[in-house]
PDB file of C-alpha atoms (C1' of nucleotides) in Angstrom:
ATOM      1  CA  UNK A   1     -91.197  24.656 -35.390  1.00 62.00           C
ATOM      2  CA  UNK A   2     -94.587  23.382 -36.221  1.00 91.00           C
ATOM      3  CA  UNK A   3     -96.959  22.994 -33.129  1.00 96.00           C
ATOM      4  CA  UNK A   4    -100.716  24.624 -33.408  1.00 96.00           C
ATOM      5  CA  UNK A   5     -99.097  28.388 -33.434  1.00 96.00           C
ATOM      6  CA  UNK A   6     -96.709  28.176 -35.725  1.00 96.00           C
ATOM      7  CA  UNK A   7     -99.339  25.870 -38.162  1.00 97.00           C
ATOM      8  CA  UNK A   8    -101.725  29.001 -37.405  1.00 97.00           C
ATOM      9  CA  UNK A   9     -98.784  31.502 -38.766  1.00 97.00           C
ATOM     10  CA  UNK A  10     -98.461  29.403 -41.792  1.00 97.00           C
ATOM     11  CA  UNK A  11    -102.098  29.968 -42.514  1.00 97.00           C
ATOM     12  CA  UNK A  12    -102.475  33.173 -42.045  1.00 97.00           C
ATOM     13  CA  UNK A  13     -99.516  33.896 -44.245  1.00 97.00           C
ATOM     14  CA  UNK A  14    -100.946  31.389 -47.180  1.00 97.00           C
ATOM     15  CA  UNK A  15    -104.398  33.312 -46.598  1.00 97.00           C
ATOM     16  CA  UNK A  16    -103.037  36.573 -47.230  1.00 97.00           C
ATOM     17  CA  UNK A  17    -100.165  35.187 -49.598  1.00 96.00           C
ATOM     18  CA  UNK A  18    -101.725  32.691 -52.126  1.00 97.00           C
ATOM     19  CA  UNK A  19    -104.819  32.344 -52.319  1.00 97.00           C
ATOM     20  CA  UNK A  20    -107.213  33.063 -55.836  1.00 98.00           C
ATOM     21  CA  UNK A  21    -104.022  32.328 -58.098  1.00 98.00           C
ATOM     22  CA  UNK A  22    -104.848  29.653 -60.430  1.00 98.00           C
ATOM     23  CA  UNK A  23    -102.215  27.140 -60.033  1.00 98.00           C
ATOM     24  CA  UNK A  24    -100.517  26.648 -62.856  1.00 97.00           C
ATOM     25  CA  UNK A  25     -98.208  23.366 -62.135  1.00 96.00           C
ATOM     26  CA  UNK A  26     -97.030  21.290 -59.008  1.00 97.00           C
ATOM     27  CA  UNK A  27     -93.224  20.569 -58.834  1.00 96.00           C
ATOM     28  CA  UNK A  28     -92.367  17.655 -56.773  1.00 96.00           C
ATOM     29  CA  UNK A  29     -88.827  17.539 -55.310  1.00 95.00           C
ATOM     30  CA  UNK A  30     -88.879  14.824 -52.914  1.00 94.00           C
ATOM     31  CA  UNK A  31     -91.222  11.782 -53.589  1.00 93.00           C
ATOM     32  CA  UNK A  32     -90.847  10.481 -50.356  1.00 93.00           C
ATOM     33  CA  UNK A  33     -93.005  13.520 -48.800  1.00 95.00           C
ATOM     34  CA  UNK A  34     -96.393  12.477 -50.594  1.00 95.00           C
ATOM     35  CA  UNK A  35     -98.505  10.601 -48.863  1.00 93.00           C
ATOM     36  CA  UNK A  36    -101.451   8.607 -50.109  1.00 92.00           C
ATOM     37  CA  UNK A  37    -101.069  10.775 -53.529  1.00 94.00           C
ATOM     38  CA  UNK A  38     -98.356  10.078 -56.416  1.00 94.00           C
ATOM     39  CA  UNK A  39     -97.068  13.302 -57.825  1.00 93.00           C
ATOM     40  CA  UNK A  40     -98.634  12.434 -60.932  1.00 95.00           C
ATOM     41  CA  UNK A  41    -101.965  12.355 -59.761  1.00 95.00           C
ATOM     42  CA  UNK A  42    -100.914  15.759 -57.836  1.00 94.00           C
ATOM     43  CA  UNK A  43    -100.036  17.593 -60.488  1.00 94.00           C
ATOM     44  CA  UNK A  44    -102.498  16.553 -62.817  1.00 95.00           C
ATOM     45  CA  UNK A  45    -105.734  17.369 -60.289  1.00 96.00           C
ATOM     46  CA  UNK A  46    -104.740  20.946 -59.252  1.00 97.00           C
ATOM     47  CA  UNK A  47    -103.592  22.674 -62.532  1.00 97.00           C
ATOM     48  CA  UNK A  48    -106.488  24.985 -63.320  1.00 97.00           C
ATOM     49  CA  UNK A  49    -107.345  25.492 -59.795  1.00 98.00           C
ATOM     50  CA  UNK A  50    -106.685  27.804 -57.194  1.00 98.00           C
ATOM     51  CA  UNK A  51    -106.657  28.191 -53.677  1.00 98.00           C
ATOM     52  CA  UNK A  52    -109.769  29.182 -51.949  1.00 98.00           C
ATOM     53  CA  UNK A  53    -109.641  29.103 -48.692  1.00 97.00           C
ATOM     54  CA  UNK A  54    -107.569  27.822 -45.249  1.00 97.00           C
ATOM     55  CA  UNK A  55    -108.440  25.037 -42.569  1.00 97.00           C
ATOM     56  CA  UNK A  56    -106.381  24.406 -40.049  1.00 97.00           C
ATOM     57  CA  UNK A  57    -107.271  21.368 -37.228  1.00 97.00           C
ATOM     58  CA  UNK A  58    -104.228  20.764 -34.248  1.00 96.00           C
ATOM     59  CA  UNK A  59    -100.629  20.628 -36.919  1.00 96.00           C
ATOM     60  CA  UNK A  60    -102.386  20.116 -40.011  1.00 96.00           C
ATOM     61  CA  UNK A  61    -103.168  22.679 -42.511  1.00 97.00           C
ATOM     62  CA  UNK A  62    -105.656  22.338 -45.570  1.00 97.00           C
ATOM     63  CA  UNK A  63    -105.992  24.119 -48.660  1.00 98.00           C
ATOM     64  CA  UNK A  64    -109.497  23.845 -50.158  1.00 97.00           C
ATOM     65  CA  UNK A  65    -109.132  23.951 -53.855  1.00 97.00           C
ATOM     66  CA  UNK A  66    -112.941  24.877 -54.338  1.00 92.00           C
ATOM     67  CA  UNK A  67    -113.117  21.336 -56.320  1.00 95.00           C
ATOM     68  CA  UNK A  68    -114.083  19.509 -53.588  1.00 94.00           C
ATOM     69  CA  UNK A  69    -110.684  18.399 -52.042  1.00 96.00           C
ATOM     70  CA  UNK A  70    -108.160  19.952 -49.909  1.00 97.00           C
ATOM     71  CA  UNK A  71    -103.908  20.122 -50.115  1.00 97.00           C
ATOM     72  CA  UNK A  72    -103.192  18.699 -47.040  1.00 97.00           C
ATOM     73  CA  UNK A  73    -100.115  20.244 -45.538  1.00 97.00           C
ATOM     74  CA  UNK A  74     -98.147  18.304 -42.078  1.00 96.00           C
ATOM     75  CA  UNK A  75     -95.188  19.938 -41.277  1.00 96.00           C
ATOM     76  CA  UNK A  76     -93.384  17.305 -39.151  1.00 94.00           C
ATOM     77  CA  UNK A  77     -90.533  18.742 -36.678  1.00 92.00           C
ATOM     78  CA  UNK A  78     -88.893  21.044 -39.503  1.00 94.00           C
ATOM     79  CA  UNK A  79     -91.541  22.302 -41.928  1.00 95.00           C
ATOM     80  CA  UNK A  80     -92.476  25.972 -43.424  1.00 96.00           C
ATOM     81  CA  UNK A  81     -93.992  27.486 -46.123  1.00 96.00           C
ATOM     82  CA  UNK A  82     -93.260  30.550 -48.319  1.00 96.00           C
ATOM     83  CA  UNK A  83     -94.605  32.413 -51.109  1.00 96.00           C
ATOM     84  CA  UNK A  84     -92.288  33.260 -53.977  1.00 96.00           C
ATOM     85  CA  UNK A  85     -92.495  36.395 -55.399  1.00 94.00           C
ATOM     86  CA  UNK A  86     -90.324  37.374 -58.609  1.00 87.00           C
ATOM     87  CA  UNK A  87     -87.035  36.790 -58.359  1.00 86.00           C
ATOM     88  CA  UNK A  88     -86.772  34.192 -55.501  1.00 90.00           C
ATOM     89  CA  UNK A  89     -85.108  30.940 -56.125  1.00 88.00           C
ATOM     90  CA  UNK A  90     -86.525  27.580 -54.997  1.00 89.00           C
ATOM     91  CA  UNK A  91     -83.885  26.005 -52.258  1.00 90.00           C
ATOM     92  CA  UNK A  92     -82.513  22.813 -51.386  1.00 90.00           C
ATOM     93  CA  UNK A  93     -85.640  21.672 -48.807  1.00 94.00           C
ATOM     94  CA  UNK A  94     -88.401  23.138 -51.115  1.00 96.00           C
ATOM     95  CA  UNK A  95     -90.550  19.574 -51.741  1.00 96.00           C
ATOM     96  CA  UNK A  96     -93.101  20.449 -53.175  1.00 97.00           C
ATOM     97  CA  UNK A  97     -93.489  23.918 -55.382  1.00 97.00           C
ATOM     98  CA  UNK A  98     -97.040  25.193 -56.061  1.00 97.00           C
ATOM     99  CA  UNK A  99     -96.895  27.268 -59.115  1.00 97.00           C
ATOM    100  CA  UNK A 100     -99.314  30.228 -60.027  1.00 97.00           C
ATOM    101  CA  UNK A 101    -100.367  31.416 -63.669  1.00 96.00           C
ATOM    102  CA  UNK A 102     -99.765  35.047 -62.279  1.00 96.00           C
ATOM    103  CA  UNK A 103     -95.165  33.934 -61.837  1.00 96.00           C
ATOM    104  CA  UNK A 104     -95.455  33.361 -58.207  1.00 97.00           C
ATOM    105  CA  UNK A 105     -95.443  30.482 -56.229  1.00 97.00           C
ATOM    106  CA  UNK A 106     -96.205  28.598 -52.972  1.00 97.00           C
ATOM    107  CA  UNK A 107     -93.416  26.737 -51.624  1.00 97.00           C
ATOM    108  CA  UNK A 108     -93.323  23.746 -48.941  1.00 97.00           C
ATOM    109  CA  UNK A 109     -90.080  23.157 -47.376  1.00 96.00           C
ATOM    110  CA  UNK A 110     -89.015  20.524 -45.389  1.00 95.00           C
ATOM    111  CA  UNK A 111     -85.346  19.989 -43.761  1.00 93.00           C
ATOM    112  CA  UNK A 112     -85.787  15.954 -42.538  1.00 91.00           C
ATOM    113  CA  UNK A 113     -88.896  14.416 -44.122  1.00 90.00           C
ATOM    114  CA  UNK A 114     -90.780  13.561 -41.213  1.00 92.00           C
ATOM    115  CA  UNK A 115     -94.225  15.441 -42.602  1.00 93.00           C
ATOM    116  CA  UNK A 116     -96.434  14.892 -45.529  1.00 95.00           C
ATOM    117  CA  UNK A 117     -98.373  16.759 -48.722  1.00 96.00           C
ATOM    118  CA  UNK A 118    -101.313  15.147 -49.669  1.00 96.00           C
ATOM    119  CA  UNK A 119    -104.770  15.290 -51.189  1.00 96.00           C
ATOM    120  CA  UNK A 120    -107.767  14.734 -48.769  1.00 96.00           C
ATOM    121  CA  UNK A 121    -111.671  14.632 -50.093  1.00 95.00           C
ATOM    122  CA  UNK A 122    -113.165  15.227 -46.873  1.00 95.00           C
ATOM    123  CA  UNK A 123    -111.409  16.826 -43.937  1.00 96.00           C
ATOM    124  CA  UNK A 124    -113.746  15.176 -41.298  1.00 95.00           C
ATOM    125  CA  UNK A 125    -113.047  11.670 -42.451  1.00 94.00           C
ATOM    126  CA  UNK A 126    -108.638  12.521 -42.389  1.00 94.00           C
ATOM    127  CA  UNK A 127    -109.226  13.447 -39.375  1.00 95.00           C
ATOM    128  CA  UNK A 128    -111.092  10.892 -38.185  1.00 93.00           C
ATOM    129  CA  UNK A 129    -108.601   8.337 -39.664  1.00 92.00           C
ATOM    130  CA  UNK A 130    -106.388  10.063 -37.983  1.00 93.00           C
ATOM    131  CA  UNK A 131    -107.657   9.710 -34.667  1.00 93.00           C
ATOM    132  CA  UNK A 132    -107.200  13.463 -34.007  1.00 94.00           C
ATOM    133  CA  UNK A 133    -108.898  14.945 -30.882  1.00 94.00           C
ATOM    134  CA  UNK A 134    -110.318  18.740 -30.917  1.00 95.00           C
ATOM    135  CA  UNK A 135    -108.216  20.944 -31.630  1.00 96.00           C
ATOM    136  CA  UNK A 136    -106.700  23.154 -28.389  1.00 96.00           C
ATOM    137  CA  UNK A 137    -108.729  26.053 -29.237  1.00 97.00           C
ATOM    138  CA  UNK A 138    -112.026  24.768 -29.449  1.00 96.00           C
ATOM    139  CA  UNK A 139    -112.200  23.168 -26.353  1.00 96.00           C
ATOM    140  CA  UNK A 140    -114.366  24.200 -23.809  1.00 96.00           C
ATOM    141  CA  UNK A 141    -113.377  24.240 -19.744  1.00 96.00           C
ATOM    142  CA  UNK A 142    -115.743  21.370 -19.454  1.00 96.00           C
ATOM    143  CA  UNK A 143    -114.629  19.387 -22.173  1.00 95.00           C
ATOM    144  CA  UNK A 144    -111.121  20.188 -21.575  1.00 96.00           C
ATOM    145  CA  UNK A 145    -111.311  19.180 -18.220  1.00 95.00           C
ATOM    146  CA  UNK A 146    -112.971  16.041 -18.680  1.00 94.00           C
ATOM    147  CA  UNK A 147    -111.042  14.802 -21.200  1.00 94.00           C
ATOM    148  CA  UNK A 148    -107.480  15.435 -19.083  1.00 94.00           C
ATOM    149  CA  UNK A 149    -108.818  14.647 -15.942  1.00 93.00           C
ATOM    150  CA  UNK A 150    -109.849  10.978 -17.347  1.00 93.00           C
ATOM    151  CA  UNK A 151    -106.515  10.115 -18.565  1.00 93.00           C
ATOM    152  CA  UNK A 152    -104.223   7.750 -16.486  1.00 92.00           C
ATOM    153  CA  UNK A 153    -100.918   8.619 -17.959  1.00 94.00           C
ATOM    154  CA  UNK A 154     -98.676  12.142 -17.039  1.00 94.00           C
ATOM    155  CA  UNK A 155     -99.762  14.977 -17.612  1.00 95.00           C
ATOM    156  CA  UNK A 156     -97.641  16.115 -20.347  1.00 95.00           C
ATOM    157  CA  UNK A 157     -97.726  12.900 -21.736  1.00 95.00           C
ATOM    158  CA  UNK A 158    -101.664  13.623 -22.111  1.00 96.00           C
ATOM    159  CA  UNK A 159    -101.561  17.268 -23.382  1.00 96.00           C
ATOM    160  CA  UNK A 160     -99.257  15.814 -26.215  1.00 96.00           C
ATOM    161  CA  UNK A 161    -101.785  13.094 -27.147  1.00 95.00           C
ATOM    162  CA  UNK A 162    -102.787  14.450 -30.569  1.00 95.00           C
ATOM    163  CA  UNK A 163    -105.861  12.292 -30.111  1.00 95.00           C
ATOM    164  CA  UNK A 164    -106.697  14.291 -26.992  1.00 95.00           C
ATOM    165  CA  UNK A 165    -106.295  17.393 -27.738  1.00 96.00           C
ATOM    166  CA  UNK A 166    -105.007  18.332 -32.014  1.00 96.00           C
ATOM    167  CA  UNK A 167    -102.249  20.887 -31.733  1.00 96.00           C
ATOM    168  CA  UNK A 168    -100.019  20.803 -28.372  1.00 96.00           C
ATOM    169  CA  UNK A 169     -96.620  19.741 -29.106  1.00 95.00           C
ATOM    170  CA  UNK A 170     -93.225  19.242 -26.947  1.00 95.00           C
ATOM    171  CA  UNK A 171     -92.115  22.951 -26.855  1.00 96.00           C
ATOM    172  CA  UNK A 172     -95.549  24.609 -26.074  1.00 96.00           C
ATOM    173  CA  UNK A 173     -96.748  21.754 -23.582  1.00 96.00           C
ATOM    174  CA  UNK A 174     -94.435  22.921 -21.839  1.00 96.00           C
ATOM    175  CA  UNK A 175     -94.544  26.677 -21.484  1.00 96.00           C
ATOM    176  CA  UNK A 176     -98.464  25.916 -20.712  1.00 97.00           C
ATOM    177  CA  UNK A 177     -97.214  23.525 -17.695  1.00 96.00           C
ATOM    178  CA  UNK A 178     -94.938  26.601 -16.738  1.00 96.00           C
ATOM    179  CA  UNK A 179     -97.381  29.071 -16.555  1.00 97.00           C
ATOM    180  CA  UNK A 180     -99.881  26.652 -14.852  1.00 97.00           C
ATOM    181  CA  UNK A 181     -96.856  25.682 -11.904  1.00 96.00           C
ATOM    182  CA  UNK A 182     -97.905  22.116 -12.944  1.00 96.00           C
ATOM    183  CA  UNK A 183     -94.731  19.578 -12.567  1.00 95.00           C
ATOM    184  CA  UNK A 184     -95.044  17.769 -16.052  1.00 95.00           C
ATOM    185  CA  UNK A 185     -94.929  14.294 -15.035  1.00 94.00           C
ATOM    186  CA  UNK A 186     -97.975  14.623 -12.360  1.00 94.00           C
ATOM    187  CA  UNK A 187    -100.883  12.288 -12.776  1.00 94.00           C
ATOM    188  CA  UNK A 188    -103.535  14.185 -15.144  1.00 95.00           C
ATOM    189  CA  UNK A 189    -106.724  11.893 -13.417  1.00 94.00           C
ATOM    190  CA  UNK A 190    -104.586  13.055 -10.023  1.00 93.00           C
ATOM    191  CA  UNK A 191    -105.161  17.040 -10.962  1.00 95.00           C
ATOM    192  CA  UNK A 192    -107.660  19.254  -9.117  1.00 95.00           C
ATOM    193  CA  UNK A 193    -109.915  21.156 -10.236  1.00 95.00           C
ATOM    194  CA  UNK A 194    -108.325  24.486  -9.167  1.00 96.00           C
ATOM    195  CA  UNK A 195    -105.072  22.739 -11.507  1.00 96.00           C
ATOM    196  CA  UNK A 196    -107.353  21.511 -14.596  1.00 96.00           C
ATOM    197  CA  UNK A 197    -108.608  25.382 -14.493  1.00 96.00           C
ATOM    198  CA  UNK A 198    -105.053  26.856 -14.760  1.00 96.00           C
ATOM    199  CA  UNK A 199    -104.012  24.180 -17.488  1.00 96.00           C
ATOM    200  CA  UNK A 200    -107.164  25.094 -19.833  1.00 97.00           C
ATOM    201  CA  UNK A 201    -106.807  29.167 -19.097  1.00 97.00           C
ATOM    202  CA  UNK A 202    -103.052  29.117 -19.834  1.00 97.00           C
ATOM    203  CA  UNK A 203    -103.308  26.527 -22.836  1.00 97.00           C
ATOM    204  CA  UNK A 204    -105.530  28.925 -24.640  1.00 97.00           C
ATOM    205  CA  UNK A 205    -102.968  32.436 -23.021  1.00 97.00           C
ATOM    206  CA  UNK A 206    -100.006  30.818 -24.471  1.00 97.00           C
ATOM    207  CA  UNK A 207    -101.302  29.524 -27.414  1.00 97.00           C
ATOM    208  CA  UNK A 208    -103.380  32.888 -28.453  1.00 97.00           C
ATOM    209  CA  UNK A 209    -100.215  35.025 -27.602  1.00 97.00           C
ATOM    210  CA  UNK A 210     -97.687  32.833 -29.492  1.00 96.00           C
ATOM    211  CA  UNK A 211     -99.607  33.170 -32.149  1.00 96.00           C
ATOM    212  CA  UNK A 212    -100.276  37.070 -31.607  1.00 96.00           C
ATOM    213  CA  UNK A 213     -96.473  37.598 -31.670  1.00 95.00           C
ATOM    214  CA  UNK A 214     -95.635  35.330 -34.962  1.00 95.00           C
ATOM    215  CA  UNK A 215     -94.081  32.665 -32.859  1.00 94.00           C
ATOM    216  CA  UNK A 216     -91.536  35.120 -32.361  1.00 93.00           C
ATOM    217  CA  UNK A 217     -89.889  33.769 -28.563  1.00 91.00           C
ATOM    218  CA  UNK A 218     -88.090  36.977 -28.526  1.00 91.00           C
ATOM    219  CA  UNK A 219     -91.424  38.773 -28.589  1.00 93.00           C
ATOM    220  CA  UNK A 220     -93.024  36.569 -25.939  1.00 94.00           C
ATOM    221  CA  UNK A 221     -93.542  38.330 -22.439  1.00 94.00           C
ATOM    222  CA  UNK A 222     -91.183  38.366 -19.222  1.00 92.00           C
ATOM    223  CA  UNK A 223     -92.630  35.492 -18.022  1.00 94.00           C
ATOM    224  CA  UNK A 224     -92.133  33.096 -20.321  1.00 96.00           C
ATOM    225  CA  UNK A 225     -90.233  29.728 -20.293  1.00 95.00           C
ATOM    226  CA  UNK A 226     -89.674  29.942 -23.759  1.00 95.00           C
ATOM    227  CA  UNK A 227     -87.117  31.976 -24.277  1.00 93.00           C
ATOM    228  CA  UNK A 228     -84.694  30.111 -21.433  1.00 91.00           C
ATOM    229  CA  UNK A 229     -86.121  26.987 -22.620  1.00 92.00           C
ATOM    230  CA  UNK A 230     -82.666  25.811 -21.405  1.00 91.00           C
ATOM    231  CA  UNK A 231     -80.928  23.539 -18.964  1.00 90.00           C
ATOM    232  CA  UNK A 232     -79.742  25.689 -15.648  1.00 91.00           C
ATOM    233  CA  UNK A 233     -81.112  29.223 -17.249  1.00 92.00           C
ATOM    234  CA  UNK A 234     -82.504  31.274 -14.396  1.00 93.00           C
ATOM    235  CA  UNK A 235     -86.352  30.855 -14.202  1.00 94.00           C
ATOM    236  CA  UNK A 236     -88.229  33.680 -14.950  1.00 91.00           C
ATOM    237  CA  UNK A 237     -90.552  33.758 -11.825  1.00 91.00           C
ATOM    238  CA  UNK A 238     -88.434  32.642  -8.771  1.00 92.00           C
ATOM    239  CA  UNK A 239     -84.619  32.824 -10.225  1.00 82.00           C
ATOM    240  CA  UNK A 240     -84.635  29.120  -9.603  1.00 91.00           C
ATOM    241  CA  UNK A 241     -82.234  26.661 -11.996  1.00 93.00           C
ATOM    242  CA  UNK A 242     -84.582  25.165 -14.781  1.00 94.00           C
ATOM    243  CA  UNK A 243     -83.841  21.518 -15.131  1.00 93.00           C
ATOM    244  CA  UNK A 244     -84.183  19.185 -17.621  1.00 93.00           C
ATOM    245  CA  UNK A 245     -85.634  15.930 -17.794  1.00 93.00           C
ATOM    246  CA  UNK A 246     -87.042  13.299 -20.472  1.00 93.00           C
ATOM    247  CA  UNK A 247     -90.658  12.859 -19.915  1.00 93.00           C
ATOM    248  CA  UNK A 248     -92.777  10.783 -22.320  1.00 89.00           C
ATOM    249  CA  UNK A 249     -89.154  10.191 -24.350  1.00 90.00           C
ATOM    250  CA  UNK A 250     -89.259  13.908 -24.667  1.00 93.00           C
ATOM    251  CA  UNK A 251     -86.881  16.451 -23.310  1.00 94.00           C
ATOM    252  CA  UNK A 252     -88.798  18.569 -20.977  1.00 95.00           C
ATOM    253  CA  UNK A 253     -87.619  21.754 -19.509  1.00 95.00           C
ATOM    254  CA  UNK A 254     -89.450  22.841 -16.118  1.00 95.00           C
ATOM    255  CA  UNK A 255     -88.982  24.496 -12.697  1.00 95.00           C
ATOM    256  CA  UNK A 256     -88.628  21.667  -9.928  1.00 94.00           C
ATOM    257  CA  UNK A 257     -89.056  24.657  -7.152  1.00 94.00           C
ATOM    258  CA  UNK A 258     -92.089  26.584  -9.292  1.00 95.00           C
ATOM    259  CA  UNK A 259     -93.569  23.214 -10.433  1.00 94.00           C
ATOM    260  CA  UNK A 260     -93.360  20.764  -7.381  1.00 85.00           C
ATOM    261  CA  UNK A 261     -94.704  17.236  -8.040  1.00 76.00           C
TER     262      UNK A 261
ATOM    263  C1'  DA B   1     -67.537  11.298 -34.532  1.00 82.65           C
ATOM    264  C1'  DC B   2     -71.257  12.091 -31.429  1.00 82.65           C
ATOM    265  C1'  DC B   3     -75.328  14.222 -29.781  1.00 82.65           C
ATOM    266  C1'  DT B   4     -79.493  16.988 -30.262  1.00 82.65           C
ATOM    267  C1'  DA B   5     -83.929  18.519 -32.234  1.00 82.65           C
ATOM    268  C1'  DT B   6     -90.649  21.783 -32.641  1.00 82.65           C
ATOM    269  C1'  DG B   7     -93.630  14.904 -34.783  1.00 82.65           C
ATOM    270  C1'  DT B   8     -95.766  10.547 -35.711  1.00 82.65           C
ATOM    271  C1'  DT B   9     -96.110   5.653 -35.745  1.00 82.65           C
ATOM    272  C1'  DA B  10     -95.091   0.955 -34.591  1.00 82.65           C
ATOM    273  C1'  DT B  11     -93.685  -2.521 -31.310  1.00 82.65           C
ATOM    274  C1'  DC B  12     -92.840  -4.739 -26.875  1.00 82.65           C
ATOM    275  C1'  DG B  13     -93.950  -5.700 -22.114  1.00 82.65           C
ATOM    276  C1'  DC B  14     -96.892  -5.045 -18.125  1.00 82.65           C
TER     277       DC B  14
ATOM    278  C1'  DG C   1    -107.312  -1.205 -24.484  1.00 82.65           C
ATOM    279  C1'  DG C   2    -104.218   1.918 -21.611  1.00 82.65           C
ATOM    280  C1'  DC C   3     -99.702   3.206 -20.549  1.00 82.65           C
ATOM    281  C1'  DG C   4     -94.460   3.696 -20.472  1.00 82.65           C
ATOM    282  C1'  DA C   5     -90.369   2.900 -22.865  1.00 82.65           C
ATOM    283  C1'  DT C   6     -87.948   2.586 -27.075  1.00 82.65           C
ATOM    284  C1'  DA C   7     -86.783   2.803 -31.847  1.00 82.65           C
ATOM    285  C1'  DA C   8     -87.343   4.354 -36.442  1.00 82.65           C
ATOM    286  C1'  DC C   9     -87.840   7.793 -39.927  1.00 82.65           C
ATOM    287  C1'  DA C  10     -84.011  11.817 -42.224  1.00 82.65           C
ATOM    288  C1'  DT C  11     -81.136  15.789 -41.803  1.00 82.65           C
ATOM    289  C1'  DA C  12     -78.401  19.824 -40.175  1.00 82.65           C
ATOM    290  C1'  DG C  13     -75.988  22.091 -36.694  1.00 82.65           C
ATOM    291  C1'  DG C  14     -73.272  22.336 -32.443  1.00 82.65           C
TER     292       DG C  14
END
DNA sequence: ACCTATGTTATCGC
DNA sequence: GGCGATAACATAGG
């Protein structure tokens, strides 16, 4: 489920999970998920080290080693993480297996193998390569706006522009276009200002209180698309049939009476 | 057997 | 170069 909250759960759980173990090995499962880094080369550099802090910038997720790189962690549409403790059995989708001296370990699971694992020197450079755009949280209302308003294409189609704005994916895009009665496929230069406004508050509501509930739907208040994130489910807000359409090749989920174009 | 899916990247045409 | 549409990647579940 990877978009910026659930990236954000991942860290917090490595930060309070695996960090300060020296690593003791690297098993690599899957080849194919390395990118720019052989798993020779990755399990010869971290052996020794240990993980000493988090980064996290839109979907991707570093671990600084301390040694001057970072594990870079991209979790694709299927991608998790979890700590083994004694006992616990590596599965099927486990990649790549960071082991620690102290038994446990730090696995990286992926069902399909559309992410990556791989070593990056300087975060601000892989990002740059990258083309990524500030992350969703550290944009200001100003920024935010400007950098929306100036696009040509949909609206959704520019919230989902990782070189916009790092961290809004397909799901979350469009809970925030819910809560902002925004129809997804409006002209972003077309918004007002009053619009722009709603779309920057509620980016930063829905994103802060996925990530306050563990990305937990279940969890997530009344009001919420998410949960009904479904074609003809009763909308929340005016009991209206939520309809779905591809936007942007994406299948979008909205309120055509809530959300009018 | 067929369709769907939380992401990214490349390609084609306008 | 921007933008929309489309396909590709690989896999499991309905």
């Amino acid at each position: 489920m990877p978009e910026l909250p659930d990236v954000e759960v991942f860290r917090k759980y490595i930060e309070s999970k695996a960090m300060n173990q020296e690593i003791s090995g690297v098993d690599v499962n899957t080849k194919r998920i390395l990118k720019n880094v052989t798993s020779k080369k990755l399990a010869s550099a971290l052996p020794g080290l240990s993980f000493t802090g988090t980064k996290r910038h839109g979907k991707y997720l570093f671990l600084d080693t301390g040694d001057g790189f970072s594990v870079m962690l991209h979790f694709g549409m299927t991608g998790d993480v979890r700590y083994l403790t004694d006992g616990d059995k590596t599965g099927k989708h486990d990649r790549v297996v960071f082991h620690f001296d102290n038994g446990k370990a730090l696995a990286y699971s992926n069902v399909r193998l559309l992410g990556a694992v791989s070593l990056v020197k300087d975060i601000g450079t892989f990002l740059g390569e990258k083309e990524a755009g500030p992350d969703a949280l550290d944009y200001s209302n100003d920024q935010f706006k400007e950098a929306v308003g100036s696009r040509k294409s949909m609206i959704k189609t520019a919230l989902m522009d990782q070189s916009v704005i790092a961290g809004l994916g397909n799901v979350y895009t469009d809970e925030i276009l819910y809560q902002s009665r925004i129809h997804p496929e409006k002209k972003a230069s077309g918004l007002s200002e009053k619009e722009k406004n709603a779309l920057f508050n509620n980016m930063r509501k829905v994103l802060k209180k996925a990530i306050e509930k563990d990305t937990d739907v279940s969890r997530l208040p009344r009001t919420y698309l998410l949960p009904r994130r479904k074609e003809g489910a009763e909308c929340p807000s005016c009991s209206g049939k939520i309809e779905k359409k591809y936007v942007s090749g994406r299948p979008t989920y909205y309120c055509p009476r809530c959300q009018g174009k």
